[in-house]
Amino acid sequence: MDHRAMVRLSKRMSLALRHVPARFGLVPDRAGWVPVEALCAALRIDRADLDPVVAGDDKQRFAVQRGADGVERIRANQGHSIPVELGLAPAVPPARLYHGTGRAALDSIRATGLHRAGRHHVHLSPDVATARRVGARRAGELVVLTVDAAAMARDGHIFYCSANGVWLTDAVPARYLTG
Ligand code: HQG
């Protein structure tokens, strides 16, 4: 499979595992896992097509693990809009985190802070380069906001770090944002 085909498959896997599993006839468990075999059948792909996408994904979006029952299951590490309990433990964030977005959202974000939109959490990046990549998905000029995560943590906001290094929190009030 060439790179573009792998990106296309990664996007279909994200759609099935994060957003509309029912459309693919899939029923994730409470923690978001589905049998690898079921996902392959739903997407009409071979296991041999799936493995390199999981292993080579640029953001390590997927995790595969074998359950106590011997069944191999797959889930998205973050980014869901369906209800899932990822089972992440609260973690102490680095002093600063970053959020990349488009200029068009800036006034609204400055007024009301960062909201989680359709996902479970606001997604924050550990470094500017990652935030730039996230923000580049938006039309128009790229903006990278700095989040005073140290102050948020001090004030009792809870942070989680997904298995692929994305920092998650419920919301970021505007007073913790600069940039
Ligand atoms: C914006 C991708 C106006 C926010 C990425 C963002 C990431 C506001 C959008 C992950 C707002 C939500 C998450 C406010 C937030 N007013 N706009 N008050 N508060 N927004 O996609 O962080 O490729 O849910 O700036 O790489 O862009 O899918 O969040 O633009 O890691 O694995 O509302 O998704 O990863 O958009 O991206 P999203 P995001 P994957």
PDB file of N, CA and C in Angstrom, residues 112-163:
ATOM      1  N   THR A 112     -14.166  33.152  25.167  1.00  0.00           N
ATOM      2  CA  THR A 112     -14.804  32.070  25.937  1.00  0.00           C
ATOM      3  C   THR A 112     -13.866  30.926  26.292  1.00  0.00           C
ATOM      4  N   GLY A 113     -12.577  31.022  25.884  1.00  0.00           N
ATOM      5  CA  GLY A 113     -11.635  29.942  26.166  1.00  0.00           C
ATOM      6  C   GLY A 113     -11.764  28.819  25.151  1.00  0.00           C
ATOM      7  N   LEU A 114     -11.004  27.742  25.386  1.00  0.00           N
ATOM      8  CA  LEU A 114     -11.050  26.584  24.485  1.00  0.00           C
ATOM      9  C   LEU A 114     -12.113  25.603  24.956  1.00  0.00           C
ATOM     10  N   HIS A 115     -12.981  25.224  24.017  1.00  0.00           N
ATOM     11  CA  HIS A 115     -14.010  24.226  24.306  1.00  0.00           C
ATOM     12  C   HIS A 115     -13.725  22.963  23.519  1.00  0.00           C
ATOM     13  N   ARG A 116     -14.346  21.879  23.936  1.00  0.00           N
ATOM     14  CA  ARG A 116     -13.967  20.590  23.344  1.00  0.00           C
ATOM     15  C   ARG A 116     -14.734  20.255  22.087  1.00  0.00           C
ATOM     16  N   ALA A 117     -15.597  21.106  21.625  1.00  0.00           N
ATOM     17  CA  ALA A 117     -16.368  20.861  20.404  1.00  0.00           C
ATOM     18  C   ALA A 117     -17.005  19.474  20.479  1.00  0.00           C
ATOM     19  N   GLY A 118     -16.857  18.677  19.446  1.00  0.00           N
ATOM     20  CA  GLY A 118     -17.523  17.367  19.432  1.00  0.00           C
ATOM     21  C   GLY A 118     -16.781  16.286  20.193  1.00  0.00           C
ATOM     22  N   ARG A 119     -15.531  16.557  20.577  1.00  0.00           N
ATOM     23  CA  ARG A 119     -14.745  15.494  21.198  1.00  0.00           C
ATOM     24  C   ARG A 119     -14.917  15.521  22.718  1.00  0.00           C
ATOM     25  N   HIS A 120     -14.220  14.570  23.385  1.00  0.00           N
ATOM     26  CA  HIS A 120     -14.385  14.463  24.842  1.00  0.00           C
ATOM     27  C   HIS A 120     -13.614  15.512  25.605  1.00  0.00           C
ATOM     28  N   HIS A 121     -12.531  15.951  25.006  1.00  0.00           N
ATOM     29  CA  HIS A 121     -11.648  16.879  25.701  1.00  0.00           C
ATOM     30  C   HIS A 121     -11.125  17.918  24.726  1.00  0.00           C
ATOM     31  N   VAL A 122     -10.613  18.988  25.281  1.00  0.00           N
ATOM     32  CA  VAL A 122      -9.773  19.889  24.496  1.00  0.00           C
ATOM     33  C   VAL A 122      -8.424  19.179  24.312  1.00  0.00           C
ATOM     34  N   HIS A 123      -7.904  19.232  23.080  1.00  0.00           N
ATOM     35  CA  HIS A 123      -6.631  18.564  22.784  1.00  0.00           C
ATOM     36  C   HIS A 123      -5.512  19.593  22.772  1.00  0.00           C
ATOM     37  N   LEU A 124      -4.466  19.328  23.536  1.00  0.00           N
ATOM     38  CA  LEU A 124      -3.337  20.252  23.621  1.00  0.00           C
ATOM     39  C   LEU A 124      -2.049  19.524  23.258  1.00  0.00           C
ATOM     40  N   SER A 125      -1.132  20.272  22.658  1.00  0.00           N
ATOM     41  CA  SER A 125       0.111  19.669  22.164  1.00  0.00           C
ATOM     42  C   SER A 125       1.250  19.990  23.114  1.00  0.00           C
ATOM     43  N   PRO A 126       2.200  19.061  23.246  1.00  0.00           N
ATOM     44  CA  PRO A 126       3.331  19.300  24.146  1.00  0.00           C
ATOM     45  C   PRO A 126       4.382  20.239  23.571  1.00  0.00           C
ATOM     46  N   ASP A 127       4.327  20.494  22.262  1.00  0.00           N
ATOM     47  CA  ASP A 127       5.332  21.378  21.661  1.00  0.00           C
ATOM     48  C   ASP A 127       4.692  22.179  20.529  1.00  0.00           C
ATOM     49  N   VAL A 128       5.380  23.263  20.182  1.00  0.00           N
ATOM     50  CA  VAL A 128       4.851  24.192  19.170  1.00  0.00           C
ATOM     51  C   VAL A 128       4.742  23.515  17.804  1.00  0.00           C
ATOM     52  N   ALA A 129       5.729  22.681  17.469  1.00  0.00           N
ATOM     53  CA  ALA A 129       5.725  22.047  16.142  1.00  0.00           C
ATOM     54  C   ALA A 129       4.466  21.191  15.965  1.00  0.00           C
ATOM     55  N   THR A 130       4.103  20.444  16.994  1.00  0.00           N
ATOM     56  CA  THR A 130       2.893  19.607  16.916  1.00  0.00           C
ATOM     57  C   THR A 130       1.661  20.491  16.821  1.00  0.00           C
ATOM     58  N   ALA A 131       1.628  21.556  17.628  1.00  0.00           N
ATOM     59  CA  ALA A 131       0.475  22.467  17.599  1.00  0.00           C
ATOM     60  C   ALA A 131       0.320  23.095  16.214  1.00  0.00           C
ATOM     61  N   ARG A 132       1.432  23.377  15.575  1.00  0.00           N
ATOM     62  CA  ARG A 132       1.369  23.954  14.222  1.00  0.00           C
ATOM     63  C   ARG A 132       0.736  22.968  13.247  1.00  0.00           C
ATOM     64  N   ARG A 133       1.096  21.700  13.384  1.00  0.00           N
ATOM     65  CA  ARG A 133       0.512  20.680  12.496  1.00  0.00           C
ATOM     66  C   ARG A 133      -0.995  20.567  12.726  1.00  0.00           C
ATOM     67  N   VAL A 134      -1.418  20.614  14.000  1.00  0.00           N
ATOM     68  CA  VAL A 134      -2.852  20.520  14.317  1.00  0.00           C
ATOM     69  C   VAL A 134      -3.589  21.731  13.739  1.00  0.00           C
ATOM     70  N   GLY A 135      -3.010  22.924  13.951  1.00  0.00           N
ATOM     71  CA  GLY A 135      -3.670  24.152  13.508  1.00  0.00           C
ATOM     72  C   GLY A 135      -3.697  24.290  11.994  1.00  0.00           C
ATOM     73  N   ALA A 136      -2.729  23.651  11.338  1.00  0.00           N
ATOM     74  CA  ALA A 136      -2.643  23.766   9.875  1.00  0.00           C
ATOM     75  C   ALA A 136      -3.832  23.092   9.194  1.00  0.00           C
ATOM     76  N   ARG A 137      -4.590  22.274   9.938  1.00  0.00           N
ATOM     77  CA  ARG A 137      -5.790  21.642   9.352  1.00  0.00           C
ATOM     78  C   ARG A 137      -6.886  22.669   9.133  1.00  0.00           C
ATOM     79  N   ARG A 138      -6.771  23.812   9.784  1.00  0.00           N
ATOM     80  CA  ARG A 138      -7.824  24.838   9.675  1.00  0.00           C
ATOM     81  C   ARG A 138      -7.524  25.764   8.502  1.00  0.00           C
ATOM     82  N   ALA A 139      -8.597  26.279   7.909  1.00  0.00           N
ATOM     83  CA  ALA A 139      -8.418  27.229   6.806  1.00  0.00           C
ATOM     84  C   ALA A 139      -7.841  28.527   7.362  1.00  0.00           C
ATOM     85  N   GLY A 140      -7.170  29.283   6.524  1.00  0.00           N
ATOM     86  CA  GLY A 140      -6.698  30.604   6.920  1.00  0.00           C
ATOM     87  C   GLY A 140      -5.423  30.560   7.727  1.00  0.00           C
ATOM     88  N   GLU A 141      -5.114  31.698   8.332  1.00  0.00           N
ATOM     89  CA  GLU A 141      -3.831  31.838   9.012  1.00  0.00           C
ATOM     90  C   GLU A 141      -3.752  30.968  10.265  1.00  0.00           C
ATOM     91  N   LEU A 142      -2.602  30.347  10.437  1.00  0.00           N
ATOM     92  CA  LEU A 142      -2.359  29.476  11.587  1.00  0.00           C
ATOM     93  C   LEU A 142      -2.058  30.318  12.836  1.00  0.00           C
ATOM     94  N   VAL A 143      -2.647  29.934  13.950  1.00  0.00           N
ATOM     95  CA  VAL A 143      -2.373  30.603  15.222  1.00  0.00           C
ATOM     96  C   VAL A 143      -1.991  29.523  16.235  1.00  0.00           C
ATOM     97  N   VAL A 144      -0.944  29.767  17.006  1.00  0.00           N
ATOM     98  CA  VAL A 144      -0.593  28.837  18.079  1.00  0.00           C
ATOM     99  C   VAL A 144      -0.726  29.562  19.422  1.00  0.00           C
ATOM    100  N   LEU A 145      -1.615  29.061  20.239  1.00  0.00           N
ATOM    101  CA  LEU A 145      -1.849  29.650  21.564  1.00  0.00           C
ATOM    102  C   LEU A 145      -1.027  28.885  22.601  1.00  0.00           C
ATOM    103  N   THR A 146      -0.532  29.619  23.586  1.00  0.00           N
ATOM    104  CA  THR A 146       0.194  28.984  24.689  1.00  0.00           C
ATOM    105  C   THR A 146      -0.748  28.878  25.890  1.00  0.00           C
ATOM    106  N   VAL A 147      -0.752  27.702  26.488  1.00  0.00           N
ATOM    107  CA  VAL A 147      -1.628  27.438  27.637  1.00  0.00           C
ATOM    108  C   VAL A 147      -0.759  27.381  28.893  1.00  0.00           C
ATOM    109  N   ASP A 148      -1.114  28.156  29.889  1.00  0.00           N
ATOM    110  CA  ASP A 148      -0.392  28.121  31.164  1.00  0.00           C
ATOM    111  C   ASP A 148      -0.911  26.923  31.963  1.00  0.00           C
ATOM    112  N   ALA A 149      -0.378  25.745  31.590  1.00  0.00           N
ATOM    113  CA  ALA A 149      -0.870  24.501  32.195  1.00  0.00           C
ATOM    114  C   ALA A 149      -0.476  24.411  33.661  1.00  0.00           C
ATOM    115  N   ALA A 150       0.678  24.995  34.011  1.00  0.00           N
ATOM    116  CA  ALA A 150       1.106  24.970  35.414  1.00  0.00           C
ATOM    117  C   ALA A 150       0.067  25.680  36.285  1.00  0.00           C
ATOM    118  N   ALA A 151      -0.393  26.849  35.821  1.00  0.00           N
ATOM    119  CA  ALA A 151      -1.390  27.601  36.598  1.00  0.00           C
ATOM    120  C   ALA A 151      -2.716  26.850  36.630  1.00  0.00           C
ATOM    121  N   MET A 152      -3.094  26.254  35.506  1.00  0.00           N
ATOM    122  CA  MET A 152      -4.346  25.488  35.486  1.00  0.00           C
ATOM    123  C   MET A 152      -4.296  24.342  36.492  1.00  0.00           C
ATOM    124  N   ALA A 153      -3.164  23.597  36.479  1.00  0.00           N
ATOM    125  CA  ALA A 153      -3.037  22.465  37.395  1.00  0.00           C
ATOM    126  C   ALA A 153      -3.098  22.952  38.842  1.00  0.00           C
ATOM    127  N   ARG A 154      -2.425  24.090  39.100  1.00  0.00           N
ATOM    128  CA  ARG A 154      -2.436  24.674  40.449  1.00  0.00           C
ATOM    129  C   ARG A 154      -3.853  25.005  40.866  1.00  0.00           C
ATOM    130  N   ASP A 155      -4.657  25.439  39.900  1.00  0.00           N
ATOM    131  CA  ASP A 155      -6.026  25.851  40.193  1.00  0.00           C
ATOM    132  C   ASP A 155      -7.012  24.676  40.172  1.00  0.00           C
ATOM    133  N   GLY A 156      -6.488  23.474  40.017  1.00  0.00           N
ATOM    134  CA  GLY A 156      -7.357  22.299  40.164  1.00  0.00           C
ATOM    135  C   GLY A 156      -7.883  21.698  38.866  1.00  0.00           C
ATOM    136  N   HIS A 157      -7.453  22.212  37.715  1.00  0.00           N
ATOM    137  CA  HIS A 157      -7.871  21.588  36.452  1.00  0.00           C
ATOM    138  C   HIS A 157      -7.149  20.257  36.277  1.00  0.00           C
ATOM    139  N   ILE A 158      -7.891  19.269  35.796  1.00  0.00           N
ATOM    140  CA  ILE A 158      -7.327  17.924  35.646  1.00  0.00           C
ATOM    141  C   ILE A 158      -6.845  17.727  34.210  1.00  0.00           C
ATOM    142  N   PHE A 159      -5.669  17.150  34.064  1.00  0.00           N
ATOM    143  CA  PHE A 159      -5.096  16.834  32.751  1.00  0.00           C
ATOM    144  C   PHE A 159      -4.885  15.325  32.628  1.00  0.00           C
ATOM    145  N   TYR A 160      -4.992  14.855  31.394  1.00  0.00           N
ATOM    146  CA  TYR A 160      -4.673  13.470  31.071  1.00  0.00           C
ATOM    147  C   TYR A 160      -3.719  13.500  29.881  1.00  0.00           C
ATOM    148  N   CYS A 161      -2.894  12.456  29.772  1.00  0.00           N
ATOM    149  CA  CYS A 161      -2.024  12.339  28.606  1.00  0.00           C
ATOM    150  C   CYS A 161      -2.369  11.033  27.900  1.00  0.00           C
ATOM    151  N   SER A 162      -2.790  11.114  26.644  1.00  0.00           N
ATOM    152  CA  SER A 162      -3.187   9.900  25.924  1.00  0.00           C
ATOM    153  C   SER A 162      -1.952   9.056  25.624  1.00  0.00           C
ATOM    154  N   ALA A 163      -2.203   7.818  25.233  1.00  0.00           N
ATOM    155  CA  ALA A 163      -1.088   6.896  24.968  1.00  0.00           C
ATOM    156  C   ALA A 163      -0.178   7.430  23.870  1.00  0.00           C
TER     157      ALA A 163
END
